[in-house]
Coordinates of C-alpha atoms in Angstrom, one line a residue:
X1 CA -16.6 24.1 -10.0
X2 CA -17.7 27.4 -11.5
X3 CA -17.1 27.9 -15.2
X4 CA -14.2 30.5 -15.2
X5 CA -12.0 27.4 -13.1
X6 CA -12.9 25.0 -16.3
X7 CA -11.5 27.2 -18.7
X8 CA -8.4 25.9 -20.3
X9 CA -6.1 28.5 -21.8
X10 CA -4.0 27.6 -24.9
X11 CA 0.1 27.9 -25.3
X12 CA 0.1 31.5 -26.5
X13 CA 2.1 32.7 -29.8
X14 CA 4.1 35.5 -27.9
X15 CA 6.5 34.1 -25.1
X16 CA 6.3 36.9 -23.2
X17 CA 2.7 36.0 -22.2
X18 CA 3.7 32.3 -21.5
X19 CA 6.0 33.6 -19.1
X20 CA 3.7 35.9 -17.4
X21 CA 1.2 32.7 -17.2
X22 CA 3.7 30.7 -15.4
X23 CA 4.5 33.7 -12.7
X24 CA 0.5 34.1 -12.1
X25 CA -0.4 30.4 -11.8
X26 CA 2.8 28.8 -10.7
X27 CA 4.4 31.7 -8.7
X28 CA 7.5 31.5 -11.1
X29 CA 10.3 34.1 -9.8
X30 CA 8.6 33.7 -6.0
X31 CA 9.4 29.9 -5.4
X32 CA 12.9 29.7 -5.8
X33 CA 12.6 25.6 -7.7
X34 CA 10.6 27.2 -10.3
X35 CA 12.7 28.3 -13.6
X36 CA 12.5 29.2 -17.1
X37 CA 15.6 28.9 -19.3
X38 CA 15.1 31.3 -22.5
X39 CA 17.3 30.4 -25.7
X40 CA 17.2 31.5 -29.5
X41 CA 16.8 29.2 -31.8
X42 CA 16.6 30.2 -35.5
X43 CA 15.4 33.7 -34.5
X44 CA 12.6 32.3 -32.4
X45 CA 12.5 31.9 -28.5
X46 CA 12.5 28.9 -27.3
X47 CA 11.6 28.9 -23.3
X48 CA 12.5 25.5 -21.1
X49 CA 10.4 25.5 -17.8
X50 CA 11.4 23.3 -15.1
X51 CA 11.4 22.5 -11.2
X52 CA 14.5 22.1 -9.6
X53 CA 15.0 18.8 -7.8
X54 CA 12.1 16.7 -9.5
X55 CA 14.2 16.9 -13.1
X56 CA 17.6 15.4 -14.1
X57 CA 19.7 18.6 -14.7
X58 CA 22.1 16.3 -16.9
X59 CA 19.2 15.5 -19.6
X60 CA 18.2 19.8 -19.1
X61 CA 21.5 20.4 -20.1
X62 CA 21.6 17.8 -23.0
X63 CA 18.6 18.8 -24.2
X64 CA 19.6 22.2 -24.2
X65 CA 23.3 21.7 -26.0
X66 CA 21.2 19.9 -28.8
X67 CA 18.7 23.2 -29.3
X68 CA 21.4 25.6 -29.8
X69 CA 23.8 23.7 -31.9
X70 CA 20.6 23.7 -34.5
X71 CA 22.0 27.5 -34.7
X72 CA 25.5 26.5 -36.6
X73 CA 23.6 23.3 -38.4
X74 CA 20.2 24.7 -39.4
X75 CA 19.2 27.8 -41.6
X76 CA 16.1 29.4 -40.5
X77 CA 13.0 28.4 -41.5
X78 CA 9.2 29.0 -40.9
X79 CA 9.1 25.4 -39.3
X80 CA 11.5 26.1 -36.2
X81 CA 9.1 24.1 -34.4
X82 CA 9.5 20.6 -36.4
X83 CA 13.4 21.0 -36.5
X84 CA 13.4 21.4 -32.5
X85 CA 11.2 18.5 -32.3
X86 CA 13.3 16.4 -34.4
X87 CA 16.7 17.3 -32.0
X88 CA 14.4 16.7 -29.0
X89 CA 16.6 13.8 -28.0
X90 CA 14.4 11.9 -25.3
X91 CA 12.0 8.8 -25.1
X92 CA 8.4 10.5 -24.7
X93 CA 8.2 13.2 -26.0
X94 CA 4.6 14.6 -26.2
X95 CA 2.7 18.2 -27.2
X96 CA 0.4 19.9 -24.7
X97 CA -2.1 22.1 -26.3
X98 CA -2.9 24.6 -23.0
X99 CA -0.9 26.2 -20.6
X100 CA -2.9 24.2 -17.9
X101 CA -1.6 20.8 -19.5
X102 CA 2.0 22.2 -18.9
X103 CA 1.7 23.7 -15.7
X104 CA 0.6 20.6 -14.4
X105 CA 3.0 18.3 -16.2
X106 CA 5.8 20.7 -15.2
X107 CA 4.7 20.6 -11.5
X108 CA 5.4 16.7 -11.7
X109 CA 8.9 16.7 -12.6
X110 CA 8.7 16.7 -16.4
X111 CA 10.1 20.0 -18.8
X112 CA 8.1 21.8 -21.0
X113 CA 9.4 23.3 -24.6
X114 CA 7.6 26.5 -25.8
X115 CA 8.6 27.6 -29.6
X116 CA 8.0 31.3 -30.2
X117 CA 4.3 30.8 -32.5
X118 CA 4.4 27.4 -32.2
X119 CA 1.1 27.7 -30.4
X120 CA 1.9 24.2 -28.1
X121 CA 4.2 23.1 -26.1
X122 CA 6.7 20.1 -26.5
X123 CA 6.3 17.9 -23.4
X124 CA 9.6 15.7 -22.3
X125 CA 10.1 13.1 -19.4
X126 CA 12.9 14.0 -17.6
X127 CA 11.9 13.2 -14.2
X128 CA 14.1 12.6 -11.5
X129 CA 12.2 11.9 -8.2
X130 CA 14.1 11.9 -5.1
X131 CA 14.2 8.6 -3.0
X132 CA 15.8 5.8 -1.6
X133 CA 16.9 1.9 -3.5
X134 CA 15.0 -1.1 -3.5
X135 CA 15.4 -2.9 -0.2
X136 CA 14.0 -5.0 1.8
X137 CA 10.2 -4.2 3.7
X138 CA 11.2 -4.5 7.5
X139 CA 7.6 -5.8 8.0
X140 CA 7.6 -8.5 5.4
X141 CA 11.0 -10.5 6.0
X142 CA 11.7 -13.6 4.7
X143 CA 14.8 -15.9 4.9
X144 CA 15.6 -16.7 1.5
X145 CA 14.3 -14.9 -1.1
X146 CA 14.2 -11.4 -3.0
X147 CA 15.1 -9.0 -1.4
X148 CA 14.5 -5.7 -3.7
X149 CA 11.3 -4.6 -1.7
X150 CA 8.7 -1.4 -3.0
X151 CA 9.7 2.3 -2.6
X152 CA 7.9 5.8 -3.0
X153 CA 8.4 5.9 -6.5
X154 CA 5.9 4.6 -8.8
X155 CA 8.1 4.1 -11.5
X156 CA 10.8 2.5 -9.7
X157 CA 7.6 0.3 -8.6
X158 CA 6.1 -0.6 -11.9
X159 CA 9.7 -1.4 -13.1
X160 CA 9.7 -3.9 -10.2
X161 CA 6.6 -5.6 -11.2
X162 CA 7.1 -5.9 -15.0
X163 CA 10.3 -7.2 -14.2
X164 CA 8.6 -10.2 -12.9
X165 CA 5.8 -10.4 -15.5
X166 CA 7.1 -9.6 -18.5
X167 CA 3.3 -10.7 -20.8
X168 CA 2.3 -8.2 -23.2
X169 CA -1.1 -8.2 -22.1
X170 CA 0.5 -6.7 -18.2
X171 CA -1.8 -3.6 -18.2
X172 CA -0.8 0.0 -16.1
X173 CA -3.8 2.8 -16.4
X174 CA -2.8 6.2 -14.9
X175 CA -5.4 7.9 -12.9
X176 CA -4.7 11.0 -11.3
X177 CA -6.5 12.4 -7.8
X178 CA -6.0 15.6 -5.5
X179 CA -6.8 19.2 -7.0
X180 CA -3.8 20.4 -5.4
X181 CA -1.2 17.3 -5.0
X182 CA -2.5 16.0 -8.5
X183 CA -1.4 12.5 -7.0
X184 CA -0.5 9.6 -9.9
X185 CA -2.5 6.3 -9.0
X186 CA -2.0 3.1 -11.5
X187 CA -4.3 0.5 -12.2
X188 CA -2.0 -2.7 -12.6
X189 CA -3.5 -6.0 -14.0
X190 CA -3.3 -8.6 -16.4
X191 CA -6.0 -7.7 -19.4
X192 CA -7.0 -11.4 -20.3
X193 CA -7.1 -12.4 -17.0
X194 CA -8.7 -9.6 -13.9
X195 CA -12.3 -9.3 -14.1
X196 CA -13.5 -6.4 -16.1
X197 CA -16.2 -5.3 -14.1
X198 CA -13.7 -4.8 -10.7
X199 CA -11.3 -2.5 -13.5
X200 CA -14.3 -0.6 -14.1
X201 CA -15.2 -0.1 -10.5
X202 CA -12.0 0.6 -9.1
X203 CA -11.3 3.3 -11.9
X204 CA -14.5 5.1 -11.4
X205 CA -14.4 5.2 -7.8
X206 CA -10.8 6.7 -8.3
X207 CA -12.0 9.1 -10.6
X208 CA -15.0 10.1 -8.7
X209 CA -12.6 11.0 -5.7
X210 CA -12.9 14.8 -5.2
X211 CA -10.0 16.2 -2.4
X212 CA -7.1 19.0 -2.5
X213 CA -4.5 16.2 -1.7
X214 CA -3.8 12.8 -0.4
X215 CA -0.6 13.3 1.8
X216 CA -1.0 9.7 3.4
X217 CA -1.5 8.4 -0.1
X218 CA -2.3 4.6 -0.3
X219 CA -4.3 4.6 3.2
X220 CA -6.4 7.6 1.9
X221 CA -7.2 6.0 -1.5
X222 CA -8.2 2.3 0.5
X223 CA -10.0 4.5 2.4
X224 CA -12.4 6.3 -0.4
X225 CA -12.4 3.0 -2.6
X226 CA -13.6 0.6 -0.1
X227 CA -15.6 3.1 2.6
X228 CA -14.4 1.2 5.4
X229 CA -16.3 3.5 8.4
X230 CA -15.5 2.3 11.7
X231 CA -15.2 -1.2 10.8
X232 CA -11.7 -2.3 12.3
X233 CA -10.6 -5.0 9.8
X234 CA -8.4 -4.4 7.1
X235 CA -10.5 -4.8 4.0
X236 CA -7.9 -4.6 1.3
X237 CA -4.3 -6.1 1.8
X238 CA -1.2 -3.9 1.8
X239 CA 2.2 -5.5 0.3
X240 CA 5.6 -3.8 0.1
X241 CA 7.2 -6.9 -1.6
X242 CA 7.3 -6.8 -5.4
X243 CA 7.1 -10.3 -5.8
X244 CA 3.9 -11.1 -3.8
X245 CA 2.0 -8.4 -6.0
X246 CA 2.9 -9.6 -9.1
X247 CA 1.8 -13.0 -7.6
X248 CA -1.5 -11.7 -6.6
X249 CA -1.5 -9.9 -10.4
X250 CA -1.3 -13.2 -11.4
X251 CA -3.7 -15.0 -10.1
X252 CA -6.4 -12.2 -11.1
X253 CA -6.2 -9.5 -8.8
X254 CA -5.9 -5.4 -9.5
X255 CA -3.1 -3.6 -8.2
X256 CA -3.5 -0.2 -6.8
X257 CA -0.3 1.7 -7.0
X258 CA -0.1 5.2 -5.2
X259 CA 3.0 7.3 -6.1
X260 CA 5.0 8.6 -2.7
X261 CA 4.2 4.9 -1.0
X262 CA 6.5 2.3 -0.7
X263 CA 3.3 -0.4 -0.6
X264 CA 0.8 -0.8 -3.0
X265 CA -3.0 -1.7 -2.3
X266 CA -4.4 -5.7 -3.6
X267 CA -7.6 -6.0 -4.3
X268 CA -10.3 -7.6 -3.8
X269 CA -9.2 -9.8 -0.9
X270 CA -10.7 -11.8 2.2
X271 CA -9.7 -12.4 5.7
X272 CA -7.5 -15.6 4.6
X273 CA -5.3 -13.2 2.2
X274 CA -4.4 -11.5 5.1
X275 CA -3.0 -14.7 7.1
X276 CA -0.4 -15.8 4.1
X277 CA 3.2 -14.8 4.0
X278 CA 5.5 -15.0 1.6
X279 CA 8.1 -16.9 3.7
X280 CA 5.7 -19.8 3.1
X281 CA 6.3 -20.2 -0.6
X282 CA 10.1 -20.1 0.0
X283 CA 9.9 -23.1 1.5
X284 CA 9.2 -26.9 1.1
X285 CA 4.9 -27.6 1.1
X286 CA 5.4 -29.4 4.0
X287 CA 7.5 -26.7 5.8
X288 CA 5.4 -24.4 4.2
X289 CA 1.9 -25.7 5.4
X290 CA 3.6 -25.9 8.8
X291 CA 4.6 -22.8 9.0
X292 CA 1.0 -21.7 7.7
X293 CA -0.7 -23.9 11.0
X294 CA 1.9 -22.2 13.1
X295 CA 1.1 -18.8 12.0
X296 CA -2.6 -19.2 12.5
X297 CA -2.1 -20.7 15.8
X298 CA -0.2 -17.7 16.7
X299 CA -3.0 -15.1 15.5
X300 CA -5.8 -17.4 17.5
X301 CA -3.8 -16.9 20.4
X302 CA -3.2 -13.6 20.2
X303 CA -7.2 -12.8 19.8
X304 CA -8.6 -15.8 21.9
X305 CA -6.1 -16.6 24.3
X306 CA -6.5 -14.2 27.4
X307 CA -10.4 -14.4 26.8
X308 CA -10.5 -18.0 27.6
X309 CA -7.7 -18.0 30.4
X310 CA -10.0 -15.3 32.0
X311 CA -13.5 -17.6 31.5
X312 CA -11.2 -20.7 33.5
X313 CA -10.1 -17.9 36.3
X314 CA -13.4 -16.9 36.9
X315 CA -14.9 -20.3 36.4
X316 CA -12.3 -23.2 37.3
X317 CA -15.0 -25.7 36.8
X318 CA -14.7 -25.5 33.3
X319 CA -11.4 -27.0 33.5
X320 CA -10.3 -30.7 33.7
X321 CA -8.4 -31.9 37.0
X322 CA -5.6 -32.4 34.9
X323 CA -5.6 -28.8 33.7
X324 CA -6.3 -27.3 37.3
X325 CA -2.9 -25.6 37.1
X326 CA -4.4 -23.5 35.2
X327 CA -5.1 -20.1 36.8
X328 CA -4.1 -18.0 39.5
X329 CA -1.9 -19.8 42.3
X330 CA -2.7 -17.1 44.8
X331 CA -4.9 -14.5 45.4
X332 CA -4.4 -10.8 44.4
X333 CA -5.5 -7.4 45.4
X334 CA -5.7 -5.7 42.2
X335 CA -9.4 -7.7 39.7
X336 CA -7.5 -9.5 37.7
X337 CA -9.5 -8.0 34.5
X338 CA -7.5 -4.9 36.1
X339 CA -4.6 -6.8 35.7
X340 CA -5.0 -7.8 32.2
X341 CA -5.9 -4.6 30.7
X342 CA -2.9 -2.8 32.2
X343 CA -0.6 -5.3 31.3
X344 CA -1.9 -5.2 28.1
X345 CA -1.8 -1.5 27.9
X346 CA 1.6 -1.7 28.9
X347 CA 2.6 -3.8 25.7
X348 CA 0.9 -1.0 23.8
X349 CA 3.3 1.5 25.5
X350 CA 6.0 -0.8 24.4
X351 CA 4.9 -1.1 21.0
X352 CA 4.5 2.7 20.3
X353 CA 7.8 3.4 22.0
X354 CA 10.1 1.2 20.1
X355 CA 8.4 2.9 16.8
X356 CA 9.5 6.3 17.9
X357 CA 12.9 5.1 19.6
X358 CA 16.3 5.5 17.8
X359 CA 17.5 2.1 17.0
X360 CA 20.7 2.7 18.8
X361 CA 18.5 2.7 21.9
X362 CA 16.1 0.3 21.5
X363 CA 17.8 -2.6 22.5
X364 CA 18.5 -0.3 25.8
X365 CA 14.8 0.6 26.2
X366 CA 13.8 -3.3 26.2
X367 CA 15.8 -4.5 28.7
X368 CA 14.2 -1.4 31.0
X369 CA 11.0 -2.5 30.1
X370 CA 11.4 -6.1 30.8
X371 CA 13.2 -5.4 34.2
X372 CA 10.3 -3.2 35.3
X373 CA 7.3 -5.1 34.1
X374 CA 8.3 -8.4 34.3
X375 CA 10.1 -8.9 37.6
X376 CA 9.4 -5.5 39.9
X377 CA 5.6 -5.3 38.9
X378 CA 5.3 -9.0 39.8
X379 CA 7.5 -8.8 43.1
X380 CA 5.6 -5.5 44.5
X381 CA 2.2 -7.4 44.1
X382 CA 0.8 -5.7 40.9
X383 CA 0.4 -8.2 38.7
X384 CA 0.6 -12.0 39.0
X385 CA 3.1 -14.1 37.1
X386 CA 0.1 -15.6 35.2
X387 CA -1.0 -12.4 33.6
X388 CA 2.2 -11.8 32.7
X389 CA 3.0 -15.1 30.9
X390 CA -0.3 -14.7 29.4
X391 CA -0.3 -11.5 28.1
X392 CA 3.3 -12.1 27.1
X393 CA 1.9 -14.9 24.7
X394 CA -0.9 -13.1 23.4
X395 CA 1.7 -10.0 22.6
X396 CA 4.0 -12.6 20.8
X397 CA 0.7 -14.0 18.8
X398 CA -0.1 -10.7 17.3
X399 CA 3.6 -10.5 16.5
X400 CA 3.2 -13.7 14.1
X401 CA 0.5 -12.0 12.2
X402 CA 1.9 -10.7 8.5
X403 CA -0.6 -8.4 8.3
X404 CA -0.4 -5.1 10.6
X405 CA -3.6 -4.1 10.4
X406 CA -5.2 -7.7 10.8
X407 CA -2.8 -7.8 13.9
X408 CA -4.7 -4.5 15.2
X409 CA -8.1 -5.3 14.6
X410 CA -7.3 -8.9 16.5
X411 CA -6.5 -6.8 19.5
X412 CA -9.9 -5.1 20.0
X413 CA -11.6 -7.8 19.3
X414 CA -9.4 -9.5 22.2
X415 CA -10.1 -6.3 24.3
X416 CA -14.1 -6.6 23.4
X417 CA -14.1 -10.6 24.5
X418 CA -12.3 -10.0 27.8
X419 CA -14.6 -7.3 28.6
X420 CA -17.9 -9.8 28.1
X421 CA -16.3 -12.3 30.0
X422 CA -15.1 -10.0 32.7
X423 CA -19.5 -9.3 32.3
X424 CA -21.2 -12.4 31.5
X425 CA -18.8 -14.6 31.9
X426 CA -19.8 -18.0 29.8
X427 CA -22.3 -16.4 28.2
X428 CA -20.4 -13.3 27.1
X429 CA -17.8 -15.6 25.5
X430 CA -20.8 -17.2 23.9
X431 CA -21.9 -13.8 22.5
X432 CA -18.6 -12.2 22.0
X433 CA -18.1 -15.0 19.8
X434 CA -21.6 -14.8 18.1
X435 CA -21.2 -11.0 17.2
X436 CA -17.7 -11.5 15.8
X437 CA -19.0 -14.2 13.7
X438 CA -22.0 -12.5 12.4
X439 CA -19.9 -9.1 12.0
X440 CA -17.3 -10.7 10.1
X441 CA -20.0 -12.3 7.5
X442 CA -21.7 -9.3 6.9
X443 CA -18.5 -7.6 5.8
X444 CA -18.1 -7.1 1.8
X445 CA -15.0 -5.8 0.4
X446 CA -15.5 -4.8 -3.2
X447 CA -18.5 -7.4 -3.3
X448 CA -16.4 -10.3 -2.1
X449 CA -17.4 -12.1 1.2
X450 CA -14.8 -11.4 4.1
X451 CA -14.8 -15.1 5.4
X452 CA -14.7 -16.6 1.6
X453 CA -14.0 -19.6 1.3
X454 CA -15.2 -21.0 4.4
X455 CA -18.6 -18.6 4.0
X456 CA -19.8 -19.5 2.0
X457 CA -17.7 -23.1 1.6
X458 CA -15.5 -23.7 -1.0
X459 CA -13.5 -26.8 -0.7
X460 CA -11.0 -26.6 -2.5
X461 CA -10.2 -23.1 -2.1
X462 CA -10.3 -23.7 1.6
X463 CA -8.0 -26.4 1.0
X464 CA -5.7 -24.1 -0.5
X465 CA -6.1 -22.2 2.6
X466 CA -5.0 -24.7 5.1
X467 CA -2.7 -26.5 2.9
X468 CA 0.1 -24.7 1.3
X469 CA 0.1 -26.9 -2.1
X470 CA 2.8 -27.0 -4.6
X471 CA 3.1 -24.9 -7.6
X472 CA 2.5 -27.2 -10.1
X473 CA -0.4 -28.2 -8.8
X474 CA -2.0 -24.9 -8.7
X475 CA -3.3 -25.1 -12.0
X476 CA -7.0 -22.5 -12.1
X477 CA -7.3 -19.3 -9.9
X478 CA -9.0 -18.3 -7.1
X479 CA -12.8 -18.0 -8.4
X480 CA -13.4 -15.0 -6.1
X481 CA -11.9 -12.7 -8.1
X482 CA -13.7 -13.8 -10.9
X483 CA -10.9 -14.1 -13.6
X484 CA -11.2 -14.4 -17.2
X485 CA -9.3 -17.1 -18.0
X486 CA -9.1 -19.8 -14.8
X487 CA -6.3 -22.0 -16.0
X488 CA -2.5 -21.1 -14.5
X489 CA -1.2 -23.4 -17.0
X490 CA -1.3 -22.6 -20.9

């Protein structure tokens, strides 16, 4: 950045020169949500800048009744600037010192104040963003329980959270990123409790982040903080429920909130974080852990299933004579690998098209699909029953996963297994297996091993893992985020 663009130009004494400021930098007078509203105050000038539709026009107006009525209560005086100050009747109020400070404040939905040789400018938080109300995350659904889900604003969100942890030491650090969309990004944690060193990190890789904009905010932040490459497993875990962050807050993990996204980013986590739901702690532990062994059956299936159904096609051998059944009944024309992958693809097709279908014709759109798929692909000798019952189950597998990116990075795995069996057969299960394994150890997010706690073993973490246990008896946290204080209970 050259030295002219670091430069920092002060609130001048003459209003005429703030105003020409704000029409060079900001393009005041050529974007119509741009303003200035000019009153006299005490034989001074008082300019209020604003943008239309990020500010509360009933505060403006307030604030503006309470500035000229100093006309009929106030004599004049040298120190027009403390008596506005003292009628500016709002919260946070603070002083910006350069234009640049209240050009960018003003850009983010608050009002600046400029007194005629005041020499700063009063800053005031009137911000009104647009949006929609707390409600519930379509992807994280539970049966009983809250129901007052994330939005895009990130103070609606941080209301939400403090609501729920309500401990002095609840910490939110404001970072900002984007030289052009000047994006707010909050740090939340617990001060006596999240490891220091992961605050540290987390804020200096934010800070180090050097782009115009982050449109797709939370994705592009996981993807600078974490440098995920190519590597298809979700390294961080995305939650659009208020209460399972502030759980996660409590139990020693940083909170990475991105204004304009209705989910905010947990870190550090591991594969198993991604495998919970919050439908299990709204039950009993014993419906709870069974739900839990459900779920995981349900993403096993949906990564392993076809593989091995194809290694018993190819090699029936492999199968009991109780489990003969197994298999195709009849022979096809079509390889069945053929089979599986255009089924599969098929699903995909599915998938995408119920995302970008109008609701009122979705229900419409899956009878279609499951007329032509499931009974005239099977009767004209495309596909075999089996594959689709297979496939079927596999489809409905990913479906139980709560994370959407897990549930992604499950399926090409599942593609990259039936591809060495379809090879190698045995031995390409063998490998497929080998390299998923290996891969999966290797990973690091934010120094924490991906397959913690069972690599390396933990017992009774893992325990934890397999076993949803009450909430009295989780008395210490998680020791892979390295917490402060480990005890739950004071």
């Amino acid at each position: 950045m050259s030295a002219q663009k670091q430069e920092k130009t002060n609130v001048f004494l003459d209003p005429s020169k703030n105003e020409a400021y704000f029409k060079k930098r900001v393009g005041m007078g050529e974007s119509f949500d741009l303003g200035v509203r000019k009153v006299f105050i005490l034989g001074h000038e008082v300019q209020l800048y604003y943008v239309n539709g990020l500010c509360d026009t009933q505060y403006i107006i307030h604030l503006l009744r309470e500035l000229v009525h100093l006309n009929d209560k106030e004599k004049e005086s040298g120190e027009v600037e403390d008596i506005v100050e003292n009628r500016l009747l709002n919260q946070q109020v603070s002083k910006a010192e350069t234009l640049d400070e209240a050009v960018d404040q003003v850009l983010s939905g608050l009002v600046a104040i400029i007194v005629e040789d005041a020499g700063f400018a009063f800053i005031i938080d009137v911000r009104s963003y647009p949006g929609r109300t707390p409600e519930e995350p379509d992807t994280e659904k539970v049966v009983r329980g809250a129901r007052d889900g994330l939005v895009e604003n990130i103070i609606v969100n941080t209301a939400l959270i403090r609501r729920r942890i309500r401990d002095e030491r609840l910490r939110y650090k404001m970072l900002h990123i984007g030289e052009r969309s000047k994006t707010d990004i909050c740090l939340c944690y617990l001060e006596d409790v999240a490891d220091p060193d992961l605050v540290e990190v987390l804020k200096k890789e934010i800070e180090d982040v050097k782009i115009d904009g982050l449109p797709m905010s939370d994705k592009s932040v996981e993807e600078f903080l974490v440098g995920q490459g190519y590597n298809p497993f979700p390294l961080v875990r995305f939650t659009e429920r208020a209460d399972v962050a502030a759980s996660h807050i409590l139990e020693g993990h940083v909170i990475v909130i991105v204004d304009t996204s209705p989910s905010v980013i947990i870190t550090p986590t591991t594969l198993f974080h991604h495998v919970q739901h919050a439908e299990e702690y709204r039950q009993t532990p014993a419906v709870g852990t069974f739900l839990r062994w459900v779920r995981f059956f349900g993403i096993l299936a949906s990564t392993f299933l076809l593989p091995l159904w194809l290694l018993f096609v190819i090699h029936p051998s492999l199968l009991p004579d109780n489990l003969s059944f197994i298999g195709l009944n009849k022979d096809t024309h079509i390889p069945i690998i053929m089979q599986i992958f255009l089924a599969d693809l098929g699903v995909e097709f599915l998938r995408m098209a119920a995302i970008h279908t109008p609701t009122a014709l979705s229900t419409a759109m899956g009878l279609i699909a499951a007329v032509l798929i499931g009974d005239i692909a099977i009767n004209v000798g495309l596909f075999s029953p089996e594959v689709i019952l297979y496939v079927s189950l596999s489809a409905i597998g990913a479906y139980t996963t709560p994370s959407y990116e897990l549930s992604l990075a499950n399926k090409m795995v599942k593609l990259f297994m039936l591809i060495l069996v379809a090879l190698f057969k045995v031995e390409g299960f063998v490998i497929g297996l080998t390299i998923l394994t290996i891969v999966m150890t290797s990973i690091r997010s934010l120094r924490t091993p991906y397959l913690w706690p069972l690599l390396p073993f933990n017992g009774k973490a893992f325990w934890h893992v397999l076993v949803r246990t009450s909430v009295p008896g989780g008395k210490v946290r998680p020791s892979i985020v390295h917490p402060r204080n480990r005890s739950r209970q004071p």
